[in-house]
Tab-separated table of C-alpha atoms in Angstrom:
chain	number	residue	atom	x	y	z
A	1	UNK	CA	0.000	0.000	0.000
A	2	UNK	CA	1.563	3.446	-0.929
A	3	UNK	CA	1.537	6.557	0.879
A	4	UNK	CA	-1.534	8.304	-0.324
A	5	UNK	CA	-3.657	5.031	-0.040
A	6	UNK	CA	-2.330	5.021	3.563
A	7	UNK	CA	-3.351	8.769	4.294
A	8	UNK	CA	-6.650	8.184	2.546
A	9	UNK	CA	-7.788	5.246	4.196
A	10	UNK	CA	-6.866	6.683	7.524
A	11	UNK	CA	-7.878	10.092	6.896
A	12	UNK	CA	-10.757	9.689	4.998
A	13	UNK	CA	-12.351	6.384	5.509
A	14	UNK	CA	-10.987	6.291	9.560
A	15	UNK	CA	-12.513	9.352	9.931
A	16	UNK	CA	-16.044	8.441	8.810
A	17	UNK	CA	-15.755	4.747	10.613
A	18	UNK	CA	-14.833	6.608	13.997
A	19	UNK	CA	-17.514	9.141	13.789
A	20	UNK	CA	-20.223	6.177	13.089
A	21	UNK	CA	-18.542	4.749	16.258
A	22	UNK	CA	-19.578	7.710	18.087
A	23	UNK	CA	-22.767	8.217	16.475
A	24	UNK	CA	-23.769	4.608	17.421
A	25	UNK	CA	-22.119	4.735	21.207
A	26	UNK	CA	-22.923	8.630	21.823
A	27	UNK	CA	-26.451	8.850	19.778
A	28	UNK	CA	-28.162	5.680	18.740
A	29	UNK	CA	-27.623	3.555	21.314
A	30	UNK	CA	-28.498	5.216	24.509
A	31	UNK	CA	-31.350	7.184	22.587
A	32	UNK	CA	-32.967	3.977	21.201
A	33	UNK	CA	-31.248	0.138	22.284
A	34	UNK	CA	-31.182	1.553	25.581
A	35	UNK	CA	-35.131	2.013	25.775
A	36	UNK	CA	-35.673	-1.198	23.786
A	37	UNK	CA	-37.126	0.506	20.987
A	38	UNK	CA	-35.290	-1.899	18.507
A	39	UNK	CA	-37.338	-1.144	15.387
A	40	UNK	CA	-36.628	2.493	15.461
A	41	UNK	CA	-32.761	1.262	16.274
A	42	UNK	CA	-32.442	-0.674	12.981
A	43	UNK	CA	-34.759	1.541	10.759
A	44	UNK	CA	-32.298	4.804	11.505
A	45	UNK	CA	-28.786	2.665	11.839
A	46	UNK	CA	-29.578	0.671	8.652
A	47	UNK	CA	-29.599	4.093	6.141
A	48	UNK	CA	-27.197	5.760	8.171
A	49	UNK	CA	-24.861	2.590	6.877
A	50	UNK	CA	-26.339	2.713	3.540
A	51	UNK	CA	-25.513	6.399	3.393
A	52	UNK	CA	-21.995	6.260	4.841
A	53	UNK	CA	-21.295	3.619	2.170
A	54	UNK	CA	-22.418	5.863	-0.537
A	55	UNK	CA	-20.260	8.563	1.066
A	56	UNK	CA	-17.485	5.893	0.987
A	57	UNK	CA	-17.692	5.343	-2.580
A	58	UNK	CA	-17.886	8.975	-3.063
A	59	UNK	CA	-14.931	9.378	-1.960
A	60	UNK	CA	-13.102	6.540	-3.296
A	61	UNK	CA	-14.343	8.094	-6.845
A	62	UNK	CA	-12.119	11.108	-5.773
A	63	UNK	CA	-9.425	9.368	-5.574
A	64	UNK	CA	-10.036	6.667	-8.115
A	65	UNK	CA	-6.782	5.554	-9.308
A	66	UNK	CA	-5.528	4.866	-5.584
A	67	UNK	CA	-8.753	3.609	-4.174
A	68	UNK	CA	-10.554	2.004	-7.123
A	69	UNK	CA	-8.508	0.567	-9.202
A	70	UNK	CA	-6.657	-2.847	-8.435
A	71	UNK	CA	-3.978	-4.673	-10.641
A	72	UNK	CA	-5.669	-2.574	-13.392
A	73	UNK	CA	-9.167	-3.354	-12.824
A	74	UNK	CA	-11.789	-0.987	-11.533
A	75	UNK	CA	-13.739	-2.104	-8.315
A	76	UNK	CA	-17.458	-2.225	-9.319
A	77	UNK	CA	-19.554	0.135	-6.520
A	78	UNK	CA	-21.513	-3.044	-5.338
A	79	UNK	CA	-18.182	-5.120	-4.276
A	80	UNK	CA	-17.188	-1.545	-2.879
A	81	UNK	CA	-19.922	-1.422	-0.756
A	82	UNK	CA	-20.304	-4.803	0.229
A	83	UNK	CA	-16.584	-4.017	1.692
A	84	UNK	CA	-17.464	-0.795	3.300
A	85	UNK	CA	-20.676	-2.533	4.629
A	86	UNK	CA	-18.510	-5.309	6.232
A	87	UNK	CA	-16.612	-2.576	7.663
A	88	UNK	CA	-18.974	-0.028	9.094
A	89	UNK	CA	-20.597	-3.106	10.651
A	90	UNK	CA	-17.362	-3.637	12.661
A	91	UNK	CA	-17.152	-0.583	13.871
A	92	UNK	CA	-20.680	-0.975	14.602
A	93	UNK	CA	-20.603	-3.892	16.715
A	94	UNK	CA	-16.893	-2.642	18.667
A	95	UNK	CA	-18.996	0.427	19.633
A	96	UNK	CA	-22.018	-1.404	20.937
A	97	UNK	CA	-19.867	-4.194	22.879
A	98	UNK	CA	-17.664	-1.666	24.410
A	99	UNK	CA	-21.512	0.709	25.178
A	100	UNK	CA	-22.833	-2.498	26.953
A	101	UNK	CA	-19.190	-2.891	28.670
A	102	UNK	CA	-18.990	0.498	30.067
A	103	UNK	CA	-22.387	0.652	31.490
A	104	UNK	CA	-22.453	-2.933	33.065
A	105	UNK	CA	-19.056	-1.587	34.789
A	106	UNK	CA	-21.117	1.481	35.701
A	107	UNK	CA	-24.278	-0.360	36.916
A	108	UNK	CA	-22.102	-3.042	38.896
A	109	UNK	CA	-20.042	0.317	40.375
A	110	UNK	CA	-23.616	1.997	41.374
A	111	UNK	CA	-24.614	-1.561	42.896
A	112	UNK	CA	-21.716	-1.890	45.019
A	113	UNK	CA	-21.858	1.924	46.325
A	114	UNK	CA	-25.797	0.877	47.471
A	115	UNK	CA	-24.772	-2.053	49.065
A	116	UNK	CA	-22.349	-0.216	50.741
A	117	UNK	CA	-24.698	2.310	51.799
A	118	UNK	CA	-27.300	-0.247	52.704
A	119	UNK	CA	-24.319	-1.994	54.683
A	120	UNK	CA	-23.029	1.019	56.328
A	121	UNK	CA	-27.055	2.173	57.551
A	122	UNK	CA	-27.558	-1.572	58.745
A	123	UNK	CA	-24.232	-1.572	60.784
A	124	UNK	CA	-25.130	1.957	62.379
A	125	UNK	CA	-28.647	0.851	63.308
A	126	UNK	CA	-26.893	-2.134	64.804
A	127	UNK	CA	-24.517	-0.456	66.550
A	128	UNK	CA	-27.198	2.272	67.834
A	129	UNK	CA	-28.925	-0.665	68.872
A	130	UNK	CA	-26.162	-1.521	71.268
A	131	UNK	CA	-25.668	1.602	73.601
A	132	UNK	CA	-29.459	2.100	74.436
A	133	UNK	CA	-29.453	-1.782	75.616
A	134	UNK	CA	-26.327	-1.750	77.312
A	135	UNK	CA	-27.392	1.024	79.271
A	136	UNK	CA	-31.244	0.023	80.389
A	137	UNK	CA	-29.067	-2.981	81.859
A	138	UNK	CA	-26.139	-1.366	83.329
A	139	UNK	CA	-29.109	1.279	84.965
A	140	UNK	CA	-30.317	-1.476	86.152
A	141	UNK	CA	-27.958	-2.479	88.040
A	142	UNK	CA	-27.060	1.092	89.552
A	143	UNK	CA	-30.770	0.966	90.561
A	144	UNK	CA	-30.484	-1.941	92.577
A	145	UNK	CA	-27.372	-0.558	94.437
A	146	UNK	CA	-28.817	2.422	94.890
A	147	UNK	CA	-32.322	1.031	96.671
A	148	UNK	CA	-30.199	-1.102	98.485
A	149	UNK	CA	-28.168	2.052	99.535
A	150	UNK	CA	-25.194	0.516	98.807
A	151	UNK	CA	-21.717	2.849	99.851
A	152	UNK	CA	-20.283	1.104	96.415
A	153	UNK	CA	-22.837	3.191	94.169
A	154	UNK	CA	-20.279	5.985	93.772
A	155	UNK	CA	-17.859	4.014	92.042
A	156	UNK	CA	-20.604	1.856	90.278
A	157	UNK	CA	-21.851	5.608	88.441
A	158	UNK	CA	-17.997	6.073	87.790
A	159	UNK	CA	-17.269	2.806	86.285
A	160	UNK	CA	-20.269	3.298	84.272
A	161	UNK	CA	-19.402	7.126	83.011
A	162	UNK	CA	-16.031	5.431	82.296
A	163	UNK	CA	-17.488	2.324	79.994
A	164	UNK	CA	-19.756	5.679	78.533
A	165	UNK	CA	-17.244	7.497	77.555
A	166	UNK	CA	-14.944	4.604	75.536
A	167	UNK	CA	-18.681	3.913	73.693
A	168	UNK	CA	-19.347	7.909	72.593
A	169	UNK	CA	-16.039	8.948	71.892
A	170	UNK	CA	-13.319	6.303	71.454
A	171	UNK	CA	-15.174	3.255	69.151
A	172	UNK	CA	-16.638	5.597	66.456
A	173	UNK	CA	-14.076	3.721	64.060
A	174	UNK	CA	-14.567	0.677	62.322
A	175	UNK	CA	-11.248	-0.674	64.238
A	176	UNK	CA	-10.314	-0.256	68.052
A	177	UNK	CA	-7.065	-0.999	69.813
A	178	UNK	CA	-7.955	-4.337	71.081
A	179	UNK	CA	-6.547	-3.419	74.771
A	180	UNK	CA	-8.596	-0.351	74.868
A	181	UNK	CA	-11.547	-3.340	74.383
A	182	UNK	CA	-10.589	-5.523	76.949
A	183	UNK	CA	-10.552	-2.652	79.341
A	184	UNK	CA	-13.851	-1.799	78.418
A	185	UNK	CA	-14.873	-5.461	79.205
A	186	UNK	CA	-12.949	-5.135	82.222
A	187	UNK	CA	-15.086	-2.019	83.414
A	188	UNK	CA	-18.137	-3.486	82.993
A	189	UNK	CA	-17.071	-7.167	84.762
A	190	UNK	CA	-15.212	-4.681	87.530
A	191	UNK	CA	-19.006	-2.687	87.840
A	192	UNK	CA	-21.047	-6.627	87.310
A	193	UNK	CA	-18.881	-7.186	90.646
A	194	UNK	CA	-19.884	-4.547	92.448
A	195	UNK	CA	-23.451	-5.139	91.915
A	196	UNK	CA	-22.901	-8.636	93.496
A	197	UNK	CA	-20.315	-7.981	95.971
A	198	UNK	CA	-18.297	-10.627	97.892
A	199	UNK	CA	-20.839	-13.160	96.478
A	200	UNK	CA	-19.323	-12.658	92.722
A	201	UNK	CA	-17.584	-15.886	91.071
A	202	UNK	CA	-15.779	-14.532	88.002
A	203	UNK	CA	-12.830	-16.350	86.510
A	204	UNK	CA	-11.608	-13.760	83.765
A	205	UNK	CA	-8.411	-14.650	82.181
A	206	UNK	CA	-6.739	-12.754	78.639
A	207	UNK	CA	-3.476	-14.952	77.287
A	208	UNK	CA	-1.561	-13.780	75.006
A	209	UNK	CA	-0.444	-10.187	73.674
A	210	UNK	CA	-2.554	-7.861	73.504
A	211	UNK	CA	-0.933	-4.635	72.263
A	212	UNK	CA	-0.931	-3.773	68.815
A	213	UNK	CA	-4.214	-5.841	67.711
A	214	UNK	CA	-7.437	-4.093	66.507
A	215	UNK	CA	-10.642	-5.622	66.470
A	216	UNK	CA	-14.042	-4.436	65.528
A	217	UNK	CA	-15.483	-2.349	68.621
A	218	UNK	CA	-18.362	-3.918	71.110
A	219	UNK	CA	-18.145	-7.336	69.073
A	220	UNK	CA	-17.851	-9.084	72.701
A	221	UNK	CA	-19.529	-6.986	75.007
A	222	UNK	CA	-22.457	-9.319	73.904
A	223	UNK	CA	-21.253	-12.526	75.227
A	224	UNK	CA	-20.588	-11.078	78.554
A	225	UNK	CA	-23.914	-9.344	79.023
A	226	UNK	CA	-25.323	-12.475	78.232
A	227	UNK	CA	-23.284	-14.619	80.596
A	228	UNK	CA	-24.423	-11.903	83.857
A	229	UNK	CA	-27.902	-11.530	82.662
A	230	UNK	CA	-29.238	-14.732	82.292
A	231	UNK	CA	-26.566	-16.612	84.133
A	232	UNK	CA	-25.581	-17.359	87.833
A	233	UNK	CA	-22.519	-15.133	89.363
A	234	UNK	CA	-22.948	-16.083	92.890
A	235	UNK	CA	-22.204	-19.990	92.732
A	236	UNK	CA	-18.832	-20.494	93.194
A	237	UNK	CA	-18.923	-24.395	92.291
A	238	UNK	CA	-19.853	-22.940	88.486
A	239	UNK	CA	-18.321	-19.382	88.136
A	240	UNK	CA	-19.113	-17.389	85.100
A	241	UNK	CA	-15.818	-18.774	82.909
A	242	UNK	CA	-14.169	-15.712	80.686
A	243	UNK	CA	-11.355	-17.234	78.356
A	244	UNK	CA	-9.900	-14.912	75.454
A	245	UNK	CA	-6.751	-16.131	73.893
A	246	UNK	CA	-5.178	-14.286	71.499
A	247	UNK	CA	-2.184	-14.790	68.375
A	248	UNK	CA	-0.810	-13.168	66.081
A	249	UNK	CA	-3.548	-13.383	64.250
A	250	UNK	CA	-6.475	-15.105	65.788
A	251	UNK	CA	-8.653	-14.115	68.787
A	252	UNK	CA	-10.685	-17.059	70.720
A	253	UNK	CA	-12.951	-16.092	73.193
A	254	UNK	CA	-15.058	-18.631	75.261
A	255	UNK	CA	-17.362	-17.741	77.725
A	256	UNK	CA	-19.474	-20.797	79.983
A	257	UNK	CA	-22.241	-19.784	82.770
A	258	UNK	CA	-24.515	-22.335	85.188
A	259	UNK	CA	-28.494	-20.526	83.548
A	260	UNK	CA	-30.352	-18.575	85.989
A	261	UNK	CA	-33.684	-20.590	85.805
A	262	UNK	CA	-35.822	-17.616	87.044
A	263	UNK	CA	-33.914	-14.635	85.018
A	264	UNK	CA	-36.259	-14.717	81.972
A	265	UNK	CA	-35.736	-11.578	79.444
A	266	UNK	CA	-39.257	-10.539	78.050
A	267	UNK	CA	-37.544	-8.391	75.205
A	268	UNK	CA	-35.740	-11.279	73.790
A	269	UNK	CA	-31.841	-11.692	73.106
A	270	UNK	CA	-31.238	-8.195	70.872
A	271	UNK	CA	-27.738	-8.845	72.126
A	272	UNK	CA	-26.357	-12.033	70.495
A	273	UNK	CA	-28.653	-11.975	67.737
A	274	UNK	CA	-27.227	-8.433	67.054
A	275	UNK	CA	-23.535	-9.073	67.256
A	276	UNK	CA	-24.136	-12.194	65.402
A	277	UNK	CA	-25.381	-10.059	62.483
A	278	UNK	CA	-22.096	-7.683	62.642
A	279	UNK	CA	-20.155	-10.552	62.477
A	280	UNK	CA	-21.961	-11.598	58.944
A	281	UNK	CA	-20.840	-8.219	58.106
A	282	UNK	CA	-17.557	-7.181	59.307
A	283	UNK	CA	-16.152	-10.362	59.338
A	284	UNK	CA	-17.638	-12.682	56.665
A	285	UNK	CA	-15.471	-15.849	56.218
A	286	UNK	CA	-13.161	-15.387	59.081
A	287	UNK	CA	-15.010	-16.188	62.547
A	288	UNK	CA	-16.511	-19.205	63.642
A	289	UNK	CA	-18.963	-19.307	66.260
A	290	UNK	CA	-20.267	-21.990	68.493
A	291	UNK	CA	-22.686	-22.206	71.030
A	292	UNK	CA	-23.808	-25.012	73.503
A	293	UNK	CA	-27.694	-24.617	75.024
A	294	UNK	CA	-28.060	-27.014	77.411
A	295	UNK	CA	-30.367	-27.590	80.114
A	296	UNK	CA	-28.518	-26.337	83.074
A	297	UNK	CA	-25.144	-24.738	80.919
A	298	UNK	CA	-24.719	-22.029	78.574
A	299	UNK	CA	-21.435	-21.786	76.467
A	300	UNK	CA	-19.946	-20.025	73.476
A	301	UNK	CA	-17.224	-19.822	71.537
A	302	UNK	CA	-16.329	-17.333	69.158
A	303	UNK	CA	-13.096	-17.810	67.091
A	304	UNK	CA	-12.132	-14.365	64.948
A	305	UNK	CA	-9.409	-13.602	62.569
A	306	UNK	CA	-7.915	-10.432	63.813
C-alpha cells in the first residue's frame, strides 16, 4: 500500500468509521437500544450505513486511481460497498460491545456503592442498637445498688461514666485498639462485681499479647452481658468462665455460665442476635462461632481472625 492510499484510508475512511462509532455509542444507542425501541434502532442505523457507504464510494471516486482501481481493474460500486458494509458493521458492533461494557461496569459500580450504603445504615442501626441496651441494663444495676443504699454506688456511676465514655467517643471507628476493648470489658465485669459484691464468682483470664491488635469495637460486650444476665454469678462451684486467647492473628474467646432458671428476658436476646449479624458483616469468612444450650449450661465460643 503506498503513501496516499495510507493517508486516505486513515484520513478519509478512519474518519467516517470513527464518527459512526460515536454516532452509534454517543447517539443511537443510549437514545434507542437503551429504551428497547429496537425497530426504530435498525430503521435509523440501517440508512445511516447505507448512506456512509455511498459517502465511501464517493470518496473513493475522488481518488479513483488509488482507491478504485486494483492490478488494473476498476472495483465495481456493489463489491465496494459490500466491503465498506462489512466494515462499518465492525465498527458498529466494537462500539455497541464496548456501550454495553462500560455501562455494566457502571451499573455493577452503582450496585456496590448501594450495598455499601445499605451496609453502612444496617451496621449503624446495629450499633445504635447496642448503647441504648447496654445502658437500660447497666441502669439497672445502679438501681439496685442504689435502693439497696449501697456505699459502692459511687464508684458503680464512675465505672459506668467510664465504659460511657470509651462507647461515645473512642469506638466511632470501624477498628479499636484491642486493649482499649478488653478494658472496656474489664469495666463493665469490675461494675457486674460490684453489683454482686463478695458473692461474685468470676474467673476472667486474657493470654496472650494484647498490644498492637485491633478488632471491631463492642463485638464481645455481647457474650458477657449475656453470661451476667441470664446466668448465675454467685455460685462459686460454676463461676461465670471468661477465656480470650489471642495470636498473632487469631482471637478465641469462650465464655461458659450455670443458667439462671428464674432470670427470663421478656424483650428477647437483641444482644447475640445483634452481634451475630455484625459478624456476617464485618467479618464474613473469618469467625466461627459456636454455642452449647443445654439444660442447666450455657457456652460459646467465638473464634475471629484479627
Amino acid at each position: 500500500m503506498s503513501w496516499p492510499q495510507v493517508l486516505i484510508y486513515f484520513l478519509g475512511f478512519g474518519i467516517i468509521n470513527i464518527g459512526l462509532f460515536y454516532l452509534n455509542f454517543l447517539v443511537y444507542i443510549p437514545k434507542f437500544l437503551d429504551k428497547k425501541k429496537f425497530k426504530t434502532y435498525a430503521l435509523i442505523l440501517i440508512p445511516t450505513v447505507v448512506a456512509l457507504g455511498v459517502g465511501k464510494y464517493g470518496v473513493a471516486l475522488l481518488f479513483k486511481p488509488y482507491i478504485l482501481v486494483e492490478k488494473g481493474h476498476v472495483i465495481t460500486f456493489g463489491v465496494y460497498f459490500l466491503s465498506t458494509l462489512i466494515s462499518s458493521l465492525i465498527f458498529i458492533f466494537l462500539s455497541t460491545v464496548l456501550k454495553f461494557t462500560t455501562d455494566w461496569f457502571l451499573n455493577e459500580r452503582v450496585q456496590r456503592d448501594l450495598e455499601n450504603q445499605r451496609l453502612t445504615a444496617e451496621l449503624s442501626f446495629l450499633k445504635s442498637q447496642i448503647n441504648p441496651h447496654f445502658l437500660f441494663n447497666s441502669l439497672n444495676t445502679i438501681y439496685s445498688l442504689a435502693y439497696q443504699q449501697s456505699e459502692t454506688t459511687p464508684e458503680a456511676v464512675l465505672k459506668l461514666s467510664e465504659i460511657m465514655r470509651y462507647m461515645l467517643y473512642e469506638c466511632n471507628d470501624n477498628k479499636v485498639d484491642l486493649d482499649k476493648e478488653l478494658k472496656y470489658l474489664q469495666n463493665y465485669i469490675d461494675l457486674q462485681k460490684i453489683r454482686f459484691g463478695d458473692k461474685a464468682f468470676i474467673d476472667y483470664s486474657v493470654i496472650g499479647e494484647v498490644d498492637h491488635q485491633r478488632i471491631v469495637p463492642l463485638i464481645l460486650i455481647s457474650f458477657v452481658e449475656n453470661a451476667f444476665k441470664h446466668g448465675v454469678a454467685n455460685d462459686p462451684g460454676h463461676p461465670i468462665v471468661l477465656a480470650l486467647t489471642v495470636t498473632e492473628t487469631k482471637l478465641n474467646f469462650y465464655v461458659h455460665n450455670k443458667k439462671h432458671q428464674h432470670n427470663r428476658d421478656a424483650a428477647g436476646g437483641i444482644g447475640l442476635n445483634n452481634v451475630q449479624r455484625r459478624l456476617n458483616l464485618l467479618y464474613p469468612g473469618k469467625y466461627n462461632l459456636t454455642i452449647h444450650n443445654e439444660e442447666d449450661t450455657y457456652s460459646c465460643e467465638l473464634s475471629l481472625v484479627l
